[in-house]
C-alpha cells in the first residue's frame, strides 16, 4: 500500500529520525536528564490528534489503572496511545508494529497489560505470545494468569478449567472464550491456528523467517488482526527485525510505503558514546524514574573501557543501537573518530612522502576481492596516515591485481611492498619476485613478507585505532570491510580478523600490514649527492 503523508506526518519528516538530540527536549531532575517519554524514531499518526475515539490505547491505560491498579509509566502510556491508533472503520491502524526499547524499562509489563485487555475487554478470540524459548514464553503466560486470578474483577470471568498447562498445549481461556496461547519461536509457532493478536517477544533473536511466516500468516484472514514485536536492537543476525524495521524507517522519512507498518524506537543515536547521558536517556525512558542513573553510568564506563564484545553488548542491550557485530575487531566509534571527515581534515597525499610509506596488498579467501593500501608515519607526528590505492572486485580480481599493482608501486614508490606469507595473497606474490629485465622492483622499493605474527599485526591495528593514532580517508570499501570484521580468537588470548557479515575483510588485512610496516620502517636513507 502506498499513501502520501498527512500534513502532520510531513512536518515530522522534516526532522530526520537519525538527527542529533537537543538537550532542551529533555526533562531534568536534580540536574540529570529524565528518560524521554517520546521515542527518538517513530511513525506519526494519520490524524492530527489521538483521542479515545481514535485510539484504543486510552482504554488500555484506563483498564490498567482502574481494574489492574497499575499506573503505567509515561513512556508506556505514550506507546499504548499511539499503538492503539484506529482507522476510520475501527481496525487497528498498525497491522504490524515494532516497539524497540532498551532492557529493564517495562516492556514486559506493557505486553502483559495489553494481553489482559485483549482477553477481558475486547474478548479477542486468540492471542498468541511467542518468545525465544517455550520456557520464556511460559513465564510471561504464567504471570498473566497470576495477575488475572489475583484480581477480584477478572477472576469472575474465569471458569474452573480456565488454565490448561499441558506442555506444548498451554492455554488460558475466559468464560467468554477469549484465549491466550504461547509458543516457542520456531517454524511451528501458530500453524493450524487462526490468530487474532500476535505478540512476538525478543524479535531480535529471529535469525530466520520460520516463526514469522508460521505465526503472522495465521492472521491473514483476520480483519482486526495486529502483530506487535517487542525487542531491543540486534546485530546482523537479526534478519527479521531488520526486514520489518527498514521499510518502516523509509515510510517515516519519505511517506512512501505501507502506512499500516509502524515503528516506535527508543534508542540512542548510532554514533553516541556509552557515557552520553542524553543518549542513555533517549534509549531508557525510565531512567531517573525506575532505573537508577548510577547503575547505567557505571556499566557504561566499564563497557567503554573494555571495548569489544562487552561494549557492543552494552550498545544493543542498554542503548538499543543496531550494531554490525557482537565482537567487532575494530571498535566502530573509534574507527569513525579516526576518519578525516570526523576530524575535519583532508587526507594526506602519501605519494609525496614516499620515504615514510609502506604498501601492502591482500586477497579475500574466496578470491573475489583484492585491495592495496599504503600507510605512513610522518616525522613529527604520532599518527599513522592510511590510504586506499587500489581495489579490485570479481572473479578476475587477482589477475587485475597482478597487472596493475606494478604501475601503482612505480607511481608511489613506497619503501616497502609487503604481504602475508601464509594468506591468499601469497599466490599473487609469487609473480612479483625480482626481475631485472623489467626493472622490478623499482629502485629503493623492498619486497618483503610480513614477518610479525598475524595476531600481533591485527591487534596492533585495533590498538592504534582505539587510541586515535590512525587517520584514514573514510573510503567506502574500507569502511565496509571494517564493519564486517569480527575477532577470531586464538589460543593464548590473541585474535585475528574474520568475516562475519556479507563483505570480505581483506582490505582490513592490507591496512593492518601497511600500518605495521610503516611503524617499523627504519629512518630514510640520506639523499643522493652528486660530486
Coordinates of C-alpha atoms in Angstrom, one line a residue:
X1 CA 0.0 0.0 0.0
X2 CA 1.3 3.4 -0.9
X3 CA -0.1 6.6 0.7
X4 CA 1.2 10.1 0.8
X5 CA 1.9 11.5 4.2
X6 CA -0.6 13.7 6.1
X7 CA 0.2 17.3 6.9
X8 CA 1.1 16.2 10.4
X9 CA 3.4 13.5 9.1
X10 CA 5.1 15.8 6.6
X11 CA 6.0 18.1 9.3
X12 CA 7.6 15.3 11.3
X13 CA 9.5 14.1 8.3
X14 CA 11.4 17.4 8.2
X15 CA 13.2 16.2 11.3
X16 CA 15.4 13.2 10.4
X17 CA 14.9 10.3 12.7
X18 CA 18.7 9.9 12.9
X19 CA 19.3 13.5 13.8
X20 CA 21.3 14.6 16.9
X21 CA 19.4 15.1 20.1
X22 CA 18.6 18.5 21.6
X23 CA 19.1 18.6 25.4
X24 CA 16.3 21.2 25.6
X25 CA 13.8 18.4 24.7
X26 CA 14.6 16.5 27.9
X27 CA 13.0 16.9 31.4
X28 CA 15.5 17.1 34.2
X29 CA 15.6 16.1 37.8
X30 CA 18.4 17.3 40.1
X31 CA 20.5 18.2 37.1
X32 CA 20.2 14.8 35.4
X33 CA 18.0 14.2 32.3
X34 CA 14.9 12.0 32.8
X35 CA 14.2 9.3 30.3
X36 CA 12.4 10.6 27.2
X37 CA 8.8 9.7 27.0
X38 CA 8.7 10.2 23.2
X39 CA 10.8 7.8 21.2
X40 CA 13.6 9.0 19.0
X41 CA 12.2 7.4 15.9
X42 CA 8.5 6.8 15.4
X43 CA 5.8 6.6 12.9
X44 CA 3.4 9.6 13.3
X45 CA -0.4 9.1 13.4
X46 CA -2.6 9.7 10.4
X47 CA -4.7 12.2 12.3
X48 CA -3.7 15.5 14.0
X49 CA -4.6 14.3 17.5
X50 CA -5.2 10.9 19.0
X51 CA -8.3 10.8 21.3
X52 CA -10.3 7.9 23.0
X53 CA -12.3 7.8 19.7
X54 CA -9.3 7.4 17.5
X55 CA -7.1 5.1 19.7
X56 CA -8.0 2.2 21.9
X57 CA -4.8 2.9 23.9
X58 CA -6.7 5.3 26.2
X59 CA -8.9 2.4 27.2
X60 CA -6.0 0.2 27.9
X61 CA -4.5 2.8 30.2
X62 CA -7.8 3.2 32.0
X63 CA -8.1 -0.6 32.3
X64 CA -4.6 -0.8 33.8
X65 CA -5.4 2.0 36.3
X66 CA -9.0 1.2 37.4
X67 CA -9.0 -2.6 37.0
X68 CA -5.4 -3.8 37.5
X69 CA -4.4 -1.0 39.9
X70 CA -1.3 -0.2 37.8
X71 CA -0.2 3.3 37.0
X72 CA 1.7 2.9 33.8
X73 CA 4.9 4.8 33.2
X74 CA 4.8 7.8 30.9
X75 CA 6.5 6.1 28.0
X76 CA 4.2 3.1 28.3
X77 CA 1.1 5.4 28.2
X78 CA 2.5 7.2 25.2
X79 CA 3.2 3.9 23.5
X80 CA -0.2 2.4 24.1
X81 CA -2.0 5.6 22.8
X82 CA 0.0 5.6 19.6
X83 CA 0.0 1.8 19.2
X84 CA -3.8 1.8 19.6
X85 CA -4.5 4.2 16.7
X86 CA -7.6 3.2 14.8
X87 CA -8.6 3.6 11.2
X88 CA -12.0 5.1 10.3
X89 CA -13.6 1.7 10.0
X90 CA -12.4 0.7 13.5
X91 CA -9.5 -1.5 12.5
X92 CA -6.1 -1.0 14.2
X93 CA -4.1 1.4 12.1
X94 CA -0.9 -0.7 12.7
X95 CA -1.3 -4.2 11.5
X96 CA 2.5 -4.7 12.2
X97 CA 4.2 -2.7 14.9
X98 CA 7.7 -2.8 16.2
X99 CA 8.4 -1.5 19.7
X100 CA 12.1 -1.2 20.4
X101 CA 13.4 -0.1 23.8
X102 CA 16.4 -0.9 26.0
X103 CA 16.0 -3.7 28.5
X104 CA 14.6 -3.3 32.0
X105 CA 12.3 -0.4 31.1
X106 CA 9.0 -2.1 31.4
X107 CA 8.2 -3.6 28.0
X108 CA 7.2 -6.9 29.6
X109 CA 4.7 -5.1 31.8
X110 CA 3.4 -3.4 28.7
X111 CA 2.9 -6.7 26.9
X112 CA 1.1 -8.3 29.9
X113 CA -1.3 -5.3 30.3
X114 CA -2.1 -5.4 26.6
X115 CA -2.7 -9.1 26.7
X116 CA -5.1 -8.8 29.7
X117 CA -7.0 -6.0 27.9
X118 CA -7.4 -8.1 24.8
X119 CA -8.6 -11.1 26.8
X120 CA -11.0 -9.4 29.3
X121 CA -12.2 -6.3 27.5
X122 CA -12.0 -6.9 23.8
X123 CA -12.7 -10.7 24.1
X124 CA -10.1 -11.4 21.4
X125 CA -10.6 -15.0 20.2
X126 CA -7.0 -16.0 20.1
X127 CA -3.9 -14.1 21.3
X128 CA -0.6 -15.9 20.7
X129 CA 2.6 -15.0 22.5
X130 CA 6.0 -16.2 21.4
X131 CA 9.5 -15.9 22.8
X132 CA 12.9 -17.3 22.1
X133 CA 12.1 -20.5 24.1
X134 CA 8.9 -22.0 25.3
X135 CA 10.2 -21.6 28.9
X136 CA 10.4 -17.8 28.4
X137 CA 7.0 -17.6 26.8
X138 CA 5.5 -19.7 29.6
X139 CA 7.0 -17.4 32.2
X140 CA 5.1 -14.5 30.7
X141 CA 2.0 -16.6 30.3
X142 CA 2.0 -17.7 34.0
X143 CA 2.4 -14.0 35.1
X144 CA -0.7 -13.1 33.1
X145 CA -2.6 -15.9 34.7
X146 CA -1.5 -14.9 38.1
X147 CA -2.5 -11.3 37.6
X148 CA -5.9 -12.3 36.4
X149 CA -6.5 -14.8 39.2
X150 CA -5.4 -12.3 41.9
X151 CA -7.8 -9.7 40.6
X152 CA -11.3 -9.7 42.1
X153 CA -13.0 -8.5 38.9
X154 CA -11.1 -10.6 36.4
X155 CA -11.3 -13.9 38.2
X156 CA -15.1 -13.7 37.9
X157 CA -14.7 -14.2 34.2
X158 CA -12.7 -17.4 34.7
X159 CA -14.2 -20.9 34.8
X160 CA -12.8 -23.9 36.7
X161 CA -10.9 -25.0 33.5
X162 CA -9.5 -21.6 32.6
X163 CA -5.9 -22.9 32.6
X164 CA -4.6 -25.8 30.5
X165 CA -1.0 -26.5 31.4
X166 CA -0.2 -29.5 29.1
X167 CA 3.3 -28.9 27.8
X168 CA 3.1 -27.7 24.2
X169 CA -0.7 -27.0 24.6
X170 CA -0.6 -24.3 27.2
X171 CA -3.8 -22.3 27.1
X172 CA -5.6 -19.6 29.2
X173 CA -9.3 -19.1 28.5
X174 CA -12.0 -16.8 29.8
X175 CA -15.7 -17.7 30.2
X176 CA -16.5 -15.8 27.0
X177 CA -14.0 -17.8 25.0
X178 CA -11.1 -15.4 24.7
X179 CA -7.9 -17.4 24.6
X180 CA -4.2 -16.8 25.2
X181 CA -1.7 -19.4 24.0
X182 CA 2.0 -19.4 23.8
X183 CA 4.7 -20.9 21.5
X184 CA 8.4 -21.0 21.2
X185 CA 10.0 -19.1 18.3
X186 CA 10.2 -21.9 15.7
X187 CA 8.6 -23.0 12.4
X188 CA 5.5 -24.5 14.2
X189 CA 4.5 -21.3 16.1
X190 CA 0.9 -20.6 15.2
X191 CA 0.5 -23.2 12.5
X192 CA -3.0 -24.7 12.1
X193 CA -4.4 -21.7 14.2
X194 CA -6.3 -18.6 13.3
X195 CA -4.5 -15.8 15.2
X196 CA -6.2 -12.5 16.1
X197 CA -3.5 -10.8 18.1
X198 CA 0.2 -11.7 17.9
X199 CA 2.9 -10.7 20.4
X200 CA 6.5 -11.5 19.5
X201 CA 9.0 -11.0 22.3
X202 CA 12.7 -10.5 21.6
X203 CA 12.3 -10.2 17.9
X204 CA 16.0 -9.5 17.6
X205 CA 16.6 -13.3 18.1
X206 CA 14.8 -14.3 15.0
X207 CA 17.6 -15.1 12.6
X208 CA 15.2 -16.8 10.1
X209 CA 11.7 -16.2 9.0
X210 CA 10.4 -19.6 10.2
X211 CA 8.5 -18.1 13.2
X212 CA 7.3 -15.0 11.4
X213 CA 5.9 -17.0 8.4
X214 CA 4.2 -19.5 10.6
X215 CA 2.5 -17.0 13.0
X216 CA 1.9 -13.8 11.1
X217 CA 0.3 -15.6 8.1
X218 CA -2.1 -17.3 10.5
X219 CA -3.6 -13.8 10.9
X220 CA -4.2 -13.1 7.2
X221 CA -8.0 -13.7 7.3
X222 CA -8.5 -11.6 10.4
X223 CA -9.6 -8.0 9.6
X224 CA -8.8 -6.6 13.1
X225 CA -5.6 -8.5 13.5
X226 CA -2.5 -6.9 14.9
X227 CA 1.1 -8.2 15.3
X228 CA 3.4 -6.4 17.8
X229 CA 7.1 -7.2 18.0
X230 CA 8.8 -6.1 21.2
X231 CA 12.5 -6.1 21.5
X232 CA 15.8 -4.2 21.9
X233 CA 18.2 -3.8 19.0
X234 CA 20.3 -6.6 17.5
X235 CA 23.1 -7.2 15.1
X236 CA 23.5 -8.7 11.6
X237 CA 21.8 -11.9 12.7
X238 CA 18.5 -10.1 13.5
X239 CA 17.3 -10.6 9.9
X240 CA 13.5 -10.5 10.7
X241 CA 13.8 -7.3 12.8
X242 CA 15.8 -5.6 10.1
X243 CA 13.4 -6.6 7.4
X244 CA 10.5 -5.1 9.3
X245 CA 12.3 -2.0 10.6
X246 CA 13.9 -0.8 7.3
X247 CA 10.6 -0.3 5.4
X248 CA 9.2 1.4 8.5
X249 CA 12.2 3.8 8.5
X250 CA 11.6 4.5 4.8
X251 CA 8.0 5.4 5.4
X252 CA 8.8 7.7 8.3
X253 CA 11.4 9.5 6.2
X254 CA 9.5 9.7 2.9
X255 CA 5.8 8.9 3.5
X256 CA 6.0 6.2 0.8
X257 CA 5.2 2.6 1.7
X258 CA 2.9 0.7 4.0
X259 CA 1.1 3.1 6.3
X260 CA 0.0 0.1 8.5
X261 CA 3.5 -0.8 9.5
X262 CA 4.8 1.2 12.4
X263 CA 7.9 1.7 14.4
X264 CA 8.4 3.2 17.9
X265 CA 12.0 3.2 18.8
X266 CA 13.6 4.4 22.0
X267 CA 17.3 4.3 21.1
X268 CA 20.5 6.3 21.2
X269 CA 22.0 7.7 18.0
X270 CA 24.2 5.2 16.3
X271 CA 27.4 7.2 16.9
X272 CA 26.7 8.1 20.6
X273 CA 29.2 7.3 23.3
X274 CA 28.1 5.0 26.1
X275 CA 28.6 7.7 28.7
X276 CA 26.5 10.3 26.9
X277 CA 23.7 11.0 29.4
X278 CA 21.2 12.2 26.8
X279 CA 21.8 9.2 24.6
X280 CA 21.1 6.9 27.6
X281 CA 18.0 8.9 28.5
X282 CA 16.7 8.5 24.9
X283 CA 17.1 4.7 24.9
X284 CA 15.9 4.3 28.5
X285 CA 12.6 6.1 29.1
X286 CA 12.5 5.0 32.7
X287 CA 16.0 6.3 33.8
X288 CA 15.6 8.7 36.6
X289 CA 12.3 7.1 37.4
X290 CA 12.5 3.3 37.9
X291 CA 16.1 3.0 36.7
X292 CA 18.9 4.5 38.7
X293 CA 21.4 6.7 36.9
X294 CA 24.5 5.4 38.8
X295 CA 23.6 1.9 37.6
X296 CA 23.7 2.9 33.9
X297 CA 26.7 5.2 34.2
X298 CA 28.8 2.6 36.0
X299 CA 28.0 0.0 33.4
X300 CA 28.6 2.5 30.5
X301 CA 32.1 3.4 31.9
X302 CA 33.1 -0.2 32.2
X303 CA 31.9 -1.1 28.7
X304 CA 33.6 1.8 27.1
X305 CA 36.9 0.9 28.8
X306 CA 36.6 -2.8 27.9
X307 CA 35.5 -2.4 24.3
X308 CA 34.9 -5.4 22.2
X309 CA 32.0 -7.7 23.0
X310 CA 31.3 -6.0 26.3
X311 CA 30.9 -2.7 24.5
X312 CA 28.7 -4.0 21.7
X313 CA 26.6 -5.8 24.3
X314 CA 26.0 -2.6 26.2
X315 CA 25.1 -0.8 23.0
X316 CA 22.5 -3.3 22.0
X317 CA 21.0 -4.0 25.4
X318 CA 21.2 -0.6 27.1
X319 CA 21.5 1.9 24.3
X320 CA 19.3 0.0 21.8
X321 CA 21.8 0.7 19.0
X322 CA 21.9 -1.5 15.9
X323 CA 25.4 -3.0 15.7
X324 CA 27.1 -5.0 12.9
X325 CA 28.9 -7.5 15.1
X326 CA 28.8 -8.5 18.7
X327 CA 32.5 -8.9 19.0
X328 CA 33.9 -6.4 16.4
X329 CA 37.6 -6.5 15.6
X330 CA 37.7 -2.7 15.3
X331 CA 35.6 -0.6 17.7
X332 CA 33.1 1.2 15.4
X333 CA 33.0 4.5 17.3
X334 CA 36.8 4.8 17.4
X335 CA 37.1 4.0 13.7
X336 CA 34.6 6.8 12.9
X337 CA 36.6 9.2 15.1
X338 CA 39.8 8.3 13.2
X339 CA 38.3 9.4 9.8
X340 CA 39.2 12.5 8.0
X341 CA 35.5 13.5 7.8
X342 CA 35.1 13.3 11.6
X343 CA 38.3 15.3 12.2
X344 CA 37.5 17.9 9.5
X345 CA 40.8 17.4 7.6
X346 CA 41.8 16.5 4.1
X347 CA 43.6 13.2 3.5
X348 CA 47.4 13.4 3.1
X349 CA 48.8 12.6 -0.3
X350 CA 51.2 9.9 0.8
X351 CA 52.8 9.7 -2.7
X352 CA 54.5 13.0 -1.7
X353 CA 56.1 11.3 1.3
X354 CA 57.5 8.1 -0.2
X355 CA 60.4 7.8 2.2
X356 CA 57.9 7.1 5.0
X357 CA 55.4 4.9 3.0
X358 CA 54.7 1.2 3.2
X359 CA 52.4 -0.5 0.8
X360 CA 50.6 -3.9 1.4
X361 CA 48.1 -5.9 -0.5
X362 CA 45.8 -8.8 0.3
X363 CA 43.2 -11.0 -1.4
X364 CA 39.9 -12.4 0.1
X365 CA 39.8 -16.1 0.9
X366 CA 37.3 -16.8 -2.0
X367 CA 39.5 -14.8 -4.5
X368 CA 36.8 -12.4 -5.4
X369 CA 38.3 -9.2 -3.9
X370 CA 41.7 -7.7 -3.7
X371 CA 42.9 -4.5 -2.2
X372 CA 46.2 -2.5 -1.9
X373 CA 46.7 0.1 0.8
X374 CA 49.5 2.4 1.8
X375 CA 50.4 3.8 5.3
X376 CA 53.0 6.3 6.5
X377 CA 54.1 7.6 9.9
X378 CA 55.2 11.1 9.1
X379 CA 58.0 12.8 11.1
X380 CA 56.9 14.9 14.0
X381 CA 53.5 13.2 14.2
X382 CA 52.2 10.4 16.4
X383 CA 49.6 9.4 13.9
X384 CA 49.8 6.9 11.1
X385 CA 48.1 8.0 7.9
X386 CA 46.5 5.4 5.6
X387 CA 45.1 5.5 2.1
X388 CA 43.4 3.0 -0.3
X389 CA 45.4 3.0 -3.6
X390 CA 43.7 0.0 -5.4
X391 CA 40.6 -2.2 -5.1
X392 CA 39.6 -4.9 -7.4
X393 CA 36.4 -7.0 -7.3
X394 CA 35.1 -10.1 -9.1
X395 CA 36.4 -13.5 -10.2
X396 CA 39.2 -11.9 -12.2
X397 CA 40.4 -9.6 -9.5
X398 CA 43.7 -11.3 -8.8
X399 CA 44.7 -11.1 -12.5
X400 CA 43.9 -7.3 -12.4
X401 CA 45.9 -7.0 -9.2
X402 CA 49.0 -8.7 -10.9
X403 CA 48.6 -6.4 -13.9
X404 CA 48.0 -3.1 -12.2
X405 CA 50.0 -3.3 -8.9
X406 CA 53.4 -2.8 -10.5
X407 CA 52.4 0.5 -12.0
X408 CA 50.9 1.6 -8.7
X409 CA 54.2 0.8 -7.0
X410 CA 56.2 2.7 -9.6
X411 CA 54.0 5.8 -9.2
X412 CA 54.0 5.8 -5.4
X413 CA 57.5 4.3 -4.9
X414 CA 56.9 3.1 -1.3
X415 CA 59.9 1.9 0.8
X416 CA 58.3 -1.5 1.3
X417 CA 55.8 -3.6 -0.6
X418 CA 54.5 -6.4 1.8
X419 CA 52.0 -9.2 2.1
X420 CA 51.1 -12.0 4.5
X421 CA 53.1 -15.1 3.6
X422 CA 50.5 -17.7 4.7
X423 CA 47.4 -16.0 3.3
X424 CA 45.7 -15.9 -0.1
X425 CA 48.0 -13.0 -1.2
X426 CA 51.0 -15.4 -1.3
X427 CA 49.8 -16.8 -4.6
X428 CA 49.9 -13.3 -6.2
X429 CA 53.3 -12.5 -4.5
X430 CA 54.9 -15.5 -6.4
X431 CA 54.6 -13.4 -9.6
X432 CA 56.1 -10.3 -8.0
X433 CA 59.6 -11.6 -7.4
X434 CA 62.7 -9.6 -8.5
X435 CA 63.1 -9.3 -12.3
X436 CA 66.0 -7.2 -13.6
X437 CA 64.7 -7.4 -17.2
X438 CA 61.7 -5.3 -16.4
X439 CA 63.4 -3.3 -13.7
X440 CA 61.4 -4.7 -10.9
X441 CA 61.1 -3.8 -8.1
X442 CA 61.7 -0.1 -8.6
X443 CA 64.9 1.3 -7.1
X444 CA 64.7 1.6 -3.3
X445 CA 61.5 -0.4 -3.1
X446 CA 61.9 -3.5 -0.9
X447 CA 59.7 -6.6 -1.4
X448 CA 59.1 -8.5 1.8
X449 CA 56.7 -10.9 3.6
X450 CA 55.2 -9.5 6.8
X451 CA 57.4 -11.1 9.4
X452 CA 55.4 -10.4 12.6
X453 CA 52.8 -12.8 13.9
X454 CA 49.4 -12.3 12.4
X455 CA 47.6 -11.7 15.7
X456 CA 50.2 -9.1 16.6
X457 CA 49.6 -7.2 13.4
X458 CA 45.8 -7.4 13.7
X459 CA 45.7 -6.4 17.4
X460 CA 48.3 -3.7 16.8
X461 CA 45.9 -2.0 14.3
X462 CA 43.0 -2.3 16.7
X463 CA 45.1 -0.7 19.4
X464 CA 46.1 2.4 17.4
X465 CA 42.5 2.9 16.2
X466 CA 41.3 2.8 19.8
X467 CA 44.0 5.3 20.8
X468 CA 43.1 7.6 17.9
X469 CA 46.6 7.3 16.3
X470 CA 45.3 6.3 12.9
X471 CA 43.9 8.7 10.2
X472 CA 42.0 7.1 7.4
X473 CA 40.3 8.6 4.4
X474 CA 36.7 7.3 5.0
X475 CA 37.0 5.1 2.0
X476 CA 33.7 3.3 1.3
X477 CA 35.3 -0.1 0.6
X478 CA 37.5 0.0 3.7
X479 CA 34.6 1.1 5.9
X480 CA 32.6 -1.9 4.8
X481 CA 35.5 -4.3 5.5
X482 CA 35.9 -2.8 8.9
X483 CA 32.2 -3.2 9.7
X484 CA 32.3 -6.8 8.6
X485 CA 35.3 -7.8 10.6
X486 CA 34.9 -9.8 13.8
X487 CA 37.5 -11.2 16.2
X488 CA 38.6 -14.8 15.6
X489 CA 40.0 -15.8 18.9
X490 CA 43.1 -18.0 19.1
X491 CA 44.8 -19.9 21.9
X492 CA 46.8 -17.6 24.2
X493 CA 44.2 -14.8 24.4
X494 CA 45.0 -13.4 21.0
X495 CA 42.9 -13.0 17.9
X496 CA 42.9 -12.2 14.2
X497 CA 40.2 -10.8 11.8
X498 CA 37.4 -12.9 10.4
X499 CA 34.5 -12.2 8.2
X500 CA 31.1 -12.4 9.9
X501 CA 29.0 -10.3 7.5
X502 CA 28.5 -10.4 3.8
X503 CA 31.6 -8.4 2.9
X504 CA 35.2 -9.7 2.8
X505 CA 37.8 -8.3 5.2
X506 CA 41.0 -8.4 3.1
X507 CA 41.0 -4.6 2.8
X508 CA 41.4 -4.5 6.6
X509 CA 44.2 -7.1 6.5
X510 CA 46.0 -5.0 3.9
X511 CA 45.6 -1.9 6.1
X512 CA 46.9 -3.8 9.1
X513 CA 50.0 -4.9 7.2
X514 CA 50.7 -1.5 5.8
X515 CA 50.3 0.2 9.2
X516 CA 52.6 -2.4 10.8
X517 CA 55.3 -2.0 8.2
X518 CA 55.1 1.9 8.3
X519 CA 55.6 1.8 12.1
X520 CA 58.8 -0.2 11.9
X521 CA 60.4 1.4 8.9
X522 CA 64.0 2.5 9.6
X523 CA 64.9 6.1 9.1
X524 CA 65.0 7.1 5.4
X525 CA 68.4 6.9 3.7
X526 CA 70.2 10.1 3.1
X527 CA 69.6 11.8 -0.2
X528 CA 72.0 11.0 -3.1
X529 CA 74.6 13.6 -3.7
X530 CA 76.5 14.2 -7.0
X531 CA 80.1 15.1 -6.7

